[in-house]
Amino acid sequence: MGEFKVHRVRFFDFMPSGIRCMAFNSKADRLALARLDGSVEIFNFSNNYFQEKVIPGNDSRSIEAICWVGCDRLFTAGLNGEVVEYDLERLCPKYTLDAFGGPIWTAACNSAETHFAFGCEDGSVKLFEILPDKIQFERNLDRQKGRILSLSWHKSGTLIAAGSLDVIRVFDVKSGHSVQRILVDRGPAGTRNKDCVVWNVAFLSDYTIVSGDSAGKVQLWDANKGTLIKTHLVSKWDVLSLSVSENEDSIVAGTSEGMVVQFQLLSPTIGDAETQWIRTRTFKHHTHDVRAVTETRTAVVSGGLDTQLVICPLMDKVEVKSSESVLRKVIFPHRSLVSCAKKPSLLLFQFPDQLELWRLGGTDTVGKPGESLPVTRKPEKLLQLKRKGDDHICCSTISECGHWIAYSTVSSIRLYQLQCDNNNISISKVSKLPKVLRSAHQLQFSADSSKLFVASEQATIHVISLSRSECKHVHTFKPKSGSSAPVHLLAASADGQWLTSANRHCEINVYNLKKLKHHCMVPVYNSLPSAMAIHPETNNLLVTHADQQMFEFGIVDKQYTDWSRKLQKEGLHRCRLKWGTPVTHITFNPQAPSQVILHDMHMFCIIDQSLPLDGLKAQFYSQLTPKDTSETDKPRKNNALKICNKYQPLLHVNLLEDDWLVVVERPLIDIHSQLPAPVRQKKFGT
């Protein structure tokens, strides 16, 4: 299968942002979450929990609440006092409104999806009417003393529960007056001098109000009488988040000590018709504040300050050994943040606010297989390029020769030319770009670095010719189907003849760069492509999808290859399918053209297309310990699939020249070390 010398890179200091809030859309089976840096991510739960869309953040945007309306409208509100609706095709804000109530702490939509309620710093609850193309202010409810921190509509749409400091109020929507005022107990005697913050409320259809507060209590109240029904002391610390299941038989609460607690409406004795809210499960998958929780049909989903999205299956609601029965922790983006210039051995790292260009180190020592070699030439940071404006970087790339760098935000594209002369590096911005270039969802240079391909916000692809003197717009490709879905993947052939693009509607288009016209469309498969690449010799397109299916399409013949048909018939080995993260990058071995290298977050694998696939159904043998394999056994263990999970979590794997393999890792311990200290918990014996 071949041996490689490995660059093990750990100096990409990528730090995911913490999760602030989330909303699940049961109609579309999608989860939207907002992070502390103002970015918004959408996960498709019906497509192997794939991170379908990412809307880049902005330095001036602070999100406290996120809400769905229908299947395709998404709103956020935050401490800058603005309400934002997003364009989910262009992946940017559609419009922004000022609520004129100061910072917005909470937002809620009624069940009929006709009105929004926003809780503001000045103590007001503001009602906005939801129109087909916008929202508009309607009126204020009675202003109260103190900020409004949590809101929840009753299913009838006639009442709103609002939580603030020490009190829960119930508003009549029609009159705008407060009809019920509930005082919340501050907790044990030692904490009575502190305000009790009602972080979350939920209004059930039977007129029960559920609250979670800073005293660690989950309480149930009678909204009609204003009396306490029951108190559950969950934690010594804050209960920061609450969620009620769609049929209102389960409540999930997240705490500041990283614990998630589930309550279920059950009868305390068998055969008893009376039901009570009983604490049934406790999940401990977080180390810090759990800022957001929600419950789907089959799982409890949580996220918080420790940056990870946790999808914990409810085993009584899922089929055994199905994809829904796996505990998932999503930490890193389902896309590549690393670009590689193979010839000069350069790596470009993408951060939200800057790009970093590094030159890989090297060694003059020759060692044995599995041995770590001393570094004689240390890796060197050549460039730190900070973005302009408040918008975060959404995509970036470097050319194969290392002479061009391009990046884009939602408002602009920037192109730079580099000159590297030994230890001296100079960079110059290309000031005059074609007017068609406004922003991009994806950027890709051609193999010879003579062209730049720009996937625009209008779902078109611009071809830009590059030279030292000028940048010229050559052609614009449009999808044959007329789809407006954003393009999230680009792949160009090594001979400069073919360009492929994949969009969010699962369409893969192939364009002829010589004739400047659409060539064909790959048959649509009902799972989003997660990575793709064109073979440098055969010009066959290899595509992996979010559900981990793989296809090889012959561009010239406009049909799937024989290897692809055989793969679909026999399948890959089960060891490849046991991980839940999608493949994010594909490359080929120039020394052995039949070998394909691809990776997800947990491992990279090599598939040799020249070997029969029959062995994939047989016993699988690890390739990590070749010394334990005798020469007589090697032919029997000659699998077409080789897996290596020594390096993880993986952010990028690529092949350089001279059989060097570059592996970019981001150890979780490095991420945890940069988080603030968690709340102190007393442990036994301390």
XYZ file of C-alpha atoms in Angstrom:
686
model
C 0.000 0.000 0.000
C 3.009 2.286 0.387
C 4.813 4.132 3.169
C 4.769 7.854 3.948
C 6.859 10.259 5.938
C 4.456 12.287 8.077
C 4.433 15.974 9.014
C 2.451 15.963 12.262
C 1.167 19.526 12.554
C -0.241 20.803 15.848
C 0.301 24.544 15.529
C -3.108 25.372 14.024
C -4.589 27.069 17.118
C -8.189 26.925 15.957
C -10.585 27.640 18.827
C -14.301 26.936 18.302
C -16.674 29.458 19.832
C -19.095 28.495 22.596
C -22.751 27.746 21.854
C -25.196 30.385 23.120
C -28.661 29.260 21.973
C -30.368 26.799 19.633
C -33.742 26.052 18.060
C -34.970 22.815 16.510
C -37.358 22.855 13.545
C -39.321 19.603 13.679
C -40.968 20.276 10.307
C -37.669 20.550 8.463
C -35.750 18.273 10.884
C -33.031 20.914 11.217
C -31.249 22.439 14.188
C -30.094 26.055 14.143
C -27.571 27.188 16.724
C -25.877 30.498 17.425
C -22.370 30.786 18.815
C -20.824 33.447 21.019
C -18.951 34.972 18.062
C -22.253 35.745 16.278
C -22.074 32.907 13.747
C -25.080 30.703 12.963
C -24.928 27.026 11.989
C -27.670 24.777 10.610
C -27.509 20.995 11.021
C -29.604 18.596 8.950
C -30.652 15.842 11.363
C -32.198 13.728 8.622
C -28.892 13.742 6.712
C -26.564 12.155 9.275
C -26.506 15.351 11.381
C -24.492 17.139 8.710
C -23.545 20.788 9.192
C -25.517 21.982 6.213
C -24.980 25.746 6.356
C -22.783 28.229 8.198
C -23.564 31.946 8.339
C -20.355 33.762 9.348
C -20.344 35.908 12.447
C -19.777 39.609 12.882
C -17.884 41.443 15.614
C -20.865 43.713 16.323
C -23.425 40.870 16.459
C -24.178 39.263 19.835
C -26.943 36.652 19.698
C -29.072 35.751 22.730
C -32.082 34.101 21.055
C -32.763 32.213 17.831
C -36.157 31.219 16.386
C -37.553 29.405 13.349
C -40.682 30.507 11.497
C -42.039 27.869 9.147
C -39.462 25.649 7.466
C -37.209 28.255 5.926
C -37.205 31.498 7.933
C -34.656 32.063 10.687
C -34.431 34.992 13.121
C -31.996 36.021 15.845
C -31.978 38.775 18.465
C -29.169 39.964 20.687
C -27.544 42.454 23.005
C -27.038 45.022 20.260
C -30.818 45.526 20.363
C -31.364 44.321 16.810
C -33.529 41.621 15.264
C -32.013 39.892 12.227
C -33.674 37.703 9.613
C -31.269 35.626 7.521
C -31.169 34.800 3.855
C -30.622 31.042 3.947
C -29.673 30.931 0.266
C -27.059 33.696 0.290
C -26.018 32.824 3.874
C -26.030 36.383 5.164
C -28.399 38.746 7.027
C -31.454 39.593 4.941
C -32.370 42.689 6.946
C -31.926 44.136 10.435
C -34.451 45.931 12.664
C -33.902 47.890 15.870
C -36.417 46.952 18.579
C -35.753 50.251 20.440
C -35.781 48.611 23.843
C -32.069 48.321 24.471
C -30.366 44.921 24.536
C -32.674 42.001 23.717
C -32.307 39.088 26.144
C -34.946 36.691 24.877
C -37.367 36.058 22.019
C -40.292 33.716 21.427
C -42.717 33.030 18.600
C -46.341 32.000 19.137
C -47.582 28.601 17.966
C -49.514 30.115 15.050
C -46.279 31.827 13.891
C -48.027 35.175 13.478
C -46.233 37.177 16.183
C -42.863 37.525 17.875
C -42.333 38.653 21.471
C -38.987 40.187 22.453
C -37.860 40.744 26.053
C -35.713 43.846 26.441
C -33.340 45.502 28.882
C -35.794 48.365 29.610
C -38.388 45.956 31.030
C -40.646 45.949 27.988
C -42.062 43.054 26.017
C -42.370 44.084 22.389
C -44.739 42.399 19.950
C -43.853 42.196 16.264
C -46.174 40.937 13.553
C -44.701 38.339 11.190
C -45.396 39.218 7.545
C -44.487 37.146 4.457
C -41.366 39.178 3.654
C -40.527 40.949 6.936
C -41.610 41.604 10.521
C -42.969 44.906 11.808
C -43.494 46.413 15.250
C -47.055 46.196 16.555
C -47.109 47.327 20.203
C -45.591 47.076 23.691
C -46.957 45.162 26.636
C -46.939 46.935 30.012
C -43.399 47.877 30.932
C -42.083 46.274 34.122
C -39.236 47.060 36.470
C -36.070 45.166 35.523
C -34.946 43.451 32.344
C -36.979 40.644 30.771
C -34.737 37.571 30.643
C -37.073 34.811 29.436
C -40.341 34.502 27.530
C -42.775 31.760 26.568
C -46.140 31.848 24.788
C -49.116 29.768 25.807
C -50.296 27.494 23.006
C -53.530 29.515 22.673
C -51.537 32.649 21.862
C -53.468 34.710 24.449
C -50.944 34.665 27.326
C -47.185 35.194 27.664
C -45.034 34.201 30.649
C -42.041 36.464 31.316
C -39.186 35.804 33.732
C -36.958 38.460 35.284
C -35.271 39.055 38.669
C -37.195 37.331 41.509
C -40.481 37.316 39.617
C -42.490 35.655 36.858
C -45.274 37.663 35.234
C -48.127 36.485 33.045
C -49.306 38.978 30.388
C -52.615 39.073 28.605
C -51.657 39.602 24.970
C -54.917 41.312 23.990
C -54.930 43.938 26.749
C -51.170 44.116 27.242
C -51.572 44.076 31.038
C -49.940 41.812 33.597
C -52.608 39.462 34.986
C -50.414 37.396 37.310
C -47.306 38.145 39.368
C -45.439 35.175 40.854
C -42.613 35.718 43.351
C -39.787 33.186 43.061
C -38.095 31.886 46.204
C -34.438 32.938 46.379
C -33.338 29.584 47.759
C -31.464 28.563 50.946
C -30.981 31.050 53.760
C -27.406 31.798 52.798
C -28.416 33.015 49.344
C -31.433 35.147 50.225
C -29.459 38.364 49.851
C -28.904 37.570 46.153
C -31.399 38.148 43.363
C -32.937 35.004 41.919
C -32.544 35.201 38.142
C -35.276 33.385 36.221
C -33.162 32.300 33.265
C -35.871 30.322 31.472
C -39.629 29.778 31.480
C -41.843 27.371 29.535
C -45.642 27.751 29.299
C -47.421 24.399 28.984
C -50.834 23.976 27.390
C -52.420 22.968 30.757
C -51.484 26.442 32.113
C -48.468 25.163 34.018
C -45.381 27.383 33.961
C -41.971 25.694 34.259
C -39.070 27.888 35.399
C -35.330 27.437 35.812
C -33.406 29.905 37.965
C -30.036 30.888 39.390
C -30.767 29.052 42.669
C -30.545 25.715 40.845
C -34.278 25.019 40.955
C -36.700 23.754 38.329
C -40.155 24.795 39.535
C -43.688 24.222 38.305
C -46.342 26.915 38.822
C -50.090 27.175 38.360
C -50.459 30.151 36.007
C -54.128 30.725 36.883
C -53.662 30.820 40.668
C -50.041 31.946 40.788
C -49.149 29.159 43.209
C -46.218 26.761 43.366
C -46.968 23.164 42.372
C -43.579 21.521 42.888
C -39.880 22.315 43.255
C -37.010 20.162 41.988
C -33.592 21.158 43.336
C -31.378 20.222 40.392
C -28.063 21.837 41.223
C -26.187 24.133 43.601
C -25.553 26.302 40.569
C -27.704 27.993 37.926
C -30.259 26.253 35.740
C -29.448 28.112 32.527
C -31.651 26.457 29.905
C -34.984 24.656 29.580
C -36.764 22.804 26.823
C -40.120 21.033 26.617
C -40.817 18.195 24.202
C -43.360 18.684 21.434
C -46.038 16.561 23.139
C -45.210 18.086 26.562
C -44.362 14.840 28.338
C -40.669 15.638 28.896
C -38.655 18.594 30.211
C -34.892 18.976 29.814
C -32.808 21.404 31.896
C -29.155 22.432 31.477
C -27.025 23.695 34.370
C -23.861 25.750 34.780
C -21.936 22.716 36.078
C -22.301 20.936 32.721
C -25.155 18.647 33.717
C -28.357 18.014 31.723
C -31.380 16.682 33.617
C -34.554 15.185 32.164
C -37.977 15.168 33.807
C -40.839 13.045 32.500
C -44.563 13.118 33.117
C -45.186 9.660 34.594
C -47.510 7.943 37.031
C -45.664 7.197 40.303
C -47.321 3.778 40.637
C -48.341 1.193 38.058
C -51.969 1.494 37.073
C -52.342 4.955 38.617
C -54.053 7.424 36.270
C -52.559 10.460 38.010
C -49.231 11.660 36.608
C -46.366 13.683 38.087
C -43.177 15.295 36.852
C -40.418 12.893 37.906
C -36.665 13.281 37.455
C -35.609 10.330 35.308
C -32.222 10.896 33.635
C -29.016 12.841 34.191
C -26.489 13.396 31.405
C -22.935 14.587 32.057
C -21.287 15.246 28.711
C -20.256 18.877 29.273
C -17.599 20.484 31.452
C -18.972 24.051 31.472
C -22.232 26.010 31.257
C -24.966 24.296 29.248
C -26.439 27.397 27.624
C -28.884 25.647 25.295
C -30.901 22.421 25.296
C -33.628 21.024 23.088
C -35.346 17.692 22.688
C -36.044 16.018 19.362
C -38.109 12.927 18.716
C -35.218 10.596 19.549
C -32.511 12.599 21.341
C -31.568 15.302 23.807
C -29.405 17.972 22.166
C -27.263 20.299 24.255
C -24.520 22.867 23.795
C -22.648 25.410 25.823
C -19.447 27.131 26.746
C -17.257 24.068 26.118
C -18.008 24.565 22.364
C -19.316 21.056 21.650
C -22.752 20.127 20.353
C -23.847 16.908 22.062
C -26.588 14.714 20.576
C -27.490 12.124 23.213
C -29.938 9.437 22.043
C -32.938 8.449 24.127
C -32.566 4.701 23.869
C -36.240 4.011 24.560
C -37.131 5.984 21.431
C -34.588 4.731 18.893
C -33.926 1.462 17.145
C -30.970 -0.508 18.443
C -27.835 -0.257 16.264
C -29.314 2.497 14.089
C -27.504 5.755 13.293
C -29.764 7.497 15.820
C -28.504 5.318 18.685
C -24.966 6.789 18.642
C -23.806 9.492 21.043
C -22.424 12.319 18.901
C -20.204 15.223 19.860
C -19.736 17.842 17.157
C -16.778 20.113 17.884
C -15.205 21.040 14.552
C -16.802 22.353 11.345
C -17.842 19.852 8.689
C -15.632 21.628 6.188
C -11.917 22.173 5.752
C -10.282 25.257 7.302
C -6.821 24.372 5.935
C -5.449 24.933 2.419
C -2.197 23.455 1.171
C 0.338 24.629 -1.399
C 2.058 21.337 -2.171
C 5.110 22.496 -4.117
C 6.504 25.006 -1.574
C 5.089 23.025 1.411
C 2.938 25.853 2.714
C -0.200 25.646 4.857
C -2.870 28.340 5.049
C -4.958 28.328 8.241
C -8.339 30.062 8.335
C -9.537 31.792 11.500
C -12.661 33.965 11.766
C -10.598 37.156 11.944
C -7.345 36.304 10.160
C -5.326 33.946 7.989
C -1.987 32.412 8.915
C 0.571 31.141 6.400
C 3.109 28.591 7.639
C 6.065 26.874 6.041
C 6.476 23.273 7.172
C 9.602 22.174 8.959
C 11.828 19.303 7.946
C 14.408 16.757 8.995
C 17.646 15.406 7.567
C 17.424 12.184 9.587
C 16.417 8.853 8.110
C 14.586 6.593 10.540
C 12.702 3.331 10.809
C 8.941 2.854 10.286
C 6.979 4.216 13.246
C 9.933 6.200 14.614
C 9.663 9.926 15.463
C 12.378 11.958 13.744
C 14.021 15.073 15.201
C 13.093 18.362 13.511
C 16.167 20.035 12.037
C 14.258 22.853 10.307
C 11.463 24.256 12.486
C 8.113 25.272 11.006
C 7.916 28.994 10.376
C 4.998 31.406 10.419
C 5.484 33.498 7.301
C 2.400 35.661 7.349
C -0.529 36.780 9.481
C -3.197 38.437 7.379
C -5.984 40.186 9.318
C -9.320 40.697 7.641
C -10.821 44.136 7.061
C -14.141 45.157 8.611
C -16.341 43.397 11.164
C -17.481 40.448 9.028
C -15.795 37.114 9.693
C -13.960 35.172 7.002
C -16.189 32.550 5.398
C -13.757 30.885 2.947
C -10.120 31.072 1.836
C -7.602 29.283 -0.362
C -3.970 29.316 -1.521
C -2.700 28.417 -4.975
C -0.620 25.286 -5.641
C 2.467 27.395 -6.341
C 1.977 29.439 -3.175
C 1.959 32.786 -5.008
C -1.734 33.648 -4.571
C -4.026 33.890 -1.538
C -7.732 34.708 -1.667
C -10.387 35.014 1.004
C -13.960 36.234 1.247
C -16.384 37.639 3.803
C -20.114 38.158 3.238
C -19.368 41.659 1.972
C -16.140 41.456 -0.064
C -13.463 39.316 -1.742
C -9.762 40.028 -1.358
C -6.927 38.679 -3.484
C -3.221 38.887 -2.642
C -0.040 38.087 -4.505
C 2.918 36.641 -2.600
C 6.601 36.661 -3.368
C 8.763 34.275 -1.333
C 12.531 34.563 -1.605
C 14.201 32.320 0.968
C 13.423 34.018 4.304
C 11.994 37.162 2.727
C 8.286 37.358 1.944
C 6.351 40.216 0.411
C 2.620 40.499 -0.116
C 0.675 42.880 -2.309
C -3.072 43.295 -2.518
C -4.687 43.115 -5.946
C -6.586 46.387 -5.877
C -8.600 46.121 -9.077
C -10.893 43.104 -9.066
C -13.654 42.485 -11.612
C -16.946 44.124 -10.567
C -18.775 40.784 -10.593
C -16.820 39.723 -7.481
C -18.793 40.770 -4.401
C -18.620 37.803 -2.035
C -18.052 34.068 -2.278
C -19.211 30.856 -0.649
C -16.209 28.930 -1.992
C -12.869 29.755 -3.661
C -10.563 27.499 -5.668
C -7.424 28.069 -7.757
C -6.692 26.014 -10.855
C -3.837 23.505 -10.713
C -1.533 25.785 -12.721
C -2.552 28.846 -10.632
C -3.641 30.741 -13.744
C -7.316 30.946 -12.800
C -9.439 31.598 -9.740
C -12.898 30.034 -9.480
C -15.379 31.959 -7.350
C -18.689 30.440 -6.195
C -20.762 33.582 -5.819
C -23.745 34.338 -3.587
C -26.017 34.105 -6.671
C -25.185 30.372 -7.037
C -23.052 31.098 -10.110
C -19.336 30.407 -10.618
C -17.071 33.131 -11.947
C -13.862 32.222 -13.770
C -11.123 34.823 -13.186
C -7.901 34.846 -15.193
C -4.830 35.755 -13.111
C -1.616 37.436 -14.161
C 0.863 39.759 -12.517
C -0.490 42.733 -14.368
C -4.268 42.208 -14.133
C -7.188 40.035 -13.076
C -9.776 39.516 -15.767
C -13.286 38.069 -15.674
C -13.433 35.285 -18.282
C -16.803 33.601 -17.891
C -19.694 32.908 -15.507
C -21.163 29.427 -15.209
C -24.783 29.013 -14.176
C -26.350 25.734 -12.977
C -28.408 24.109 -15.685
C -31.293 23.469 -13.265
C -31.534 27.164 -12.398
C -31.098 26.363 -8.707
C -30.375 29.238 -6.336
C -28.816 26.964 -3.707
C -25.361 28.098 -2.530
C -22.330 26.204 -3.845
C -20.299 24.715 -0.989
C -17.740 22.569 -2.876
C -15.489 23.176 -5.896
C -13.015 20.811 -7.573
C -10.832 21.460 -10.633
C -8.976 18.898 -12.745
C -5.189 18.860 -12.965
C -5.212 19.311 -16.762
C -7.313 22.476 -16.494
C -10.227 21.141 -18.553
C -12.902 20.375 -15.956
C -14.522 22.158 -13.043
C -17.139 20.623 -10.753
C -19.398 22.296 -8.207
C -21.760 20.919 -5.542
C -24.628 22.903 -4.042
C -26.963 22.576 -1.052
C -29.658 20.949 -3.203
C -27.335 17.924 -3.668
C -26.680 18.881 -7.297
C -23.206 18.332 -8.784
C -22.531 20.177 -12.025
C -19.586 19.569 -14.363
C -18.286 22.418 -16.550
C -15.876 22.334 -19.490
C -13.254 25.056 -18.995
C -11.901 24.752 -22.521
C -15.285 25.246 -24.200
C -16.681 27.391 -21.347
C -19.983 25.560 -21.188
C -21.949 23.181 -18.997
C -20.890 19.585 -19.643
C -23.248 17.428 -17.577
C -24.864 16.913 -14.203
C -24.074 13.983 -11.937
C -27.209 11.994 -11.019
C -28.678 13.588 -7.897
C -28.211 11.574 -4.711
C -30.378 12.529 -1.728
C -27.513 13.319 0.635
C -25.319 16.409 0.608
C -21.816 16.006 -0.856
C -19.228 16.514 1.889
C -16.029 16.284 -0.215
C -15.030 15.707 -3.827
C -11.946 15.622 -6.034
C -11.036 14.881 -9.663
C -8.448 12.179 -10.332
C -5.361 13.762 -11.968
C -4.974 11.000 -14.586
C -8.394 9.511 -15.316
C -10.444 12.700 -14.722
C -12.939 10.625 -12.772
C -14.823 12.551 -10.097
C -14.817 10.976 -6.633
C -17.564 12.204 -4.293
C -18.359 11.386 -0.670
C -21.688 12.309 0.889
C -22.881 13.165 4.371
C -24.253 9.643 4.840
C -20.723 8.341 4.023
C -21.673 6.887 0.660
C -19.024 7.196 -2.045
C -19.395 7.439 -5.819
C -16.964 7.662 -8.728
C -18.293 9.390 -11.829
C -16.592 9.293 -15.219
C -16.712 12.881 -16.479
C -15.840 12.054 -20.074
C -18.283 9.125 -20.297
C -20.969 10.926 -18.234
C -21.695 7.845 -16.161
C -20.642 6.043 -13.000
C -17.513 3.919 -13.326
C -17.455 0.138 -12.968
C -15.550 0.513 -9.687
C -18.297 2.775 -8.353
C -21.040 0.328 -9.302
C -19.156 -2.505 -7.655
C -18.618 -0.387 -4.548
C -22.347 0.322 -4.265
C -23.094 -3.353 -4.685
C -20.613 -4.674 -2.132
C -20.078 -1.647 0.164
C -17.166 -0.486 2.279
C -16.045 -2.304 5.393
C -18.069 -1.650 8.534
C -14.991 -0.141 10.240
C -15.229 2.797 7.849
C -18.893 3.363 8.674
C -18.707 3.324 12.465
C -17.744 7.001 12.775
C -20.370 9.726 12.708
C -18.334 12.547 11.189
C -18.364 13.191 7.429
C -15.370 13.030 5.098
C -14.005 16.566 4.626
C -11.154 16.087 2.140
C -10.098 13.744 -0.681
C -6.720 13.538 -2.383
C -4.802 11.085 -4.591
C -1.358 9.530 -4.369
C 0.666 10.661 -7.415
C 3.148 7.806 -6.874
C 0.339 5.223 -6.909
C -2.582 6.543 -9.001
C -4.934 3.804 -7.807
C -4.757 5.032 -4.207
C -7.317 7.469 -2.788
C -6.716 9.180 0.557
C -9.658 10.613 2.460
C -10.291 11.615 6.063
C -12.874 12.623 8.611
C -12.271 13.959 12.111
C -11.300 10.623 13.652
C -9.172 8.888 11.016
C -7.821 8.866 7.502
C -8.004 5.905 5.190
C -6.443 4.772 1.921
C -8.529 2.961 -0.652
C -6.666 1.098 -3.369
C -8.943 0.859 -6.396
C -6.730 -1.793 -7.984
C -7.474 -4.329 -5.243
C -10.682 -6.373 -5.189
C -13.469 -5.201 -2.912
C -14.390 -8.768 -1.944
C -11.997 -8.608 1.004
C -13.973 -5.796 2.612
C -16.664 -8.195 3.765
C -14.175 -10.543 5.372
C -12.236 -10.139 8.605
C -10.626 -6.709 8.849
C -6.989 -6.427 9.903
C -5.400 -3.273 11.258
C -2.466 -1.903 9.287
C -0.988 -0.009 12.212
C 1.235 -2.879 13.363
C 2.840 -4.410 10.252
C 5.580 -5.950 12.376
C 3.018 -8.351 13.828
C 2.060 -9.604 10.381
C 4.094 -12.465 8.981
C 5.095 -12.538 5.335
C 2.947 -15.609 4.706
C -0.147 -13.850 6.074
C 0.259 -10.586 4.161
C -1.429 -11.682 0.914
C -4.419 -12.931 2.899
C -4.630 -9.601 4.710
C -4.257 -7.477 1.589
C -7.391 -5.368 2.000
C -8.284 -2.584 -0.401
C -9.123 -0.389 2.604
C -6.450 0.734 5.078
C -7.391 2.818 8.118
C -5.208 4.897 10.437
C -6.697 6.447 13.567
C -3.405 7.338 15.222
C -3.874 11.052 14.518
C -6.963 12.820 15.835
C -8.879 15.020 15.831
C -7.991 15.589 12.187
C -8.542 18.925 10.502
C -6.634 18.193 7.297
C -4.689 15.413 5.558
C -2.858 15.953 2.281
C 0.026 14.560 0.234
C 3.023 16.721 -0.561
C 5.810 15.931 -2.955
C 8.384 13.208 -2.225
C 5.915 10.983 -0.334
C 5.437 13.418 2.545
C 2.026 13.248 4.213
C 0.903 16.329 6.153
C -1.524 15.691 9.012
C -3.084 18.658 10.836
C -4.364 17.823 14.319
C -6.133 19.885 16.968
C -5.912 17.999 20.285
C -8.979 18.474 22.469
C -6.811 19.044 25.523
C -5.461 22.206 23.876
C -9.006 23.485 23.374
C -10.002 22.679 26.953
C -6.939 24.485 28.278
C -8.144 27.729 26.664
C -11.624 27.567 28.204
C -12.409 29.510 31.390
C -12.338 27.537 34.614
C -15.554 25.562 35.242
C -17.615 26.071 38.394
C -15.918 24.525 41.405
C -17.345 21.178 42.417
C -16.364 19.507 45.642
C -14.986 16.025 45.054
C -14.805 13.172 47.516
C -11.675 13.301 49.658
C -10.840 16.969 48.958
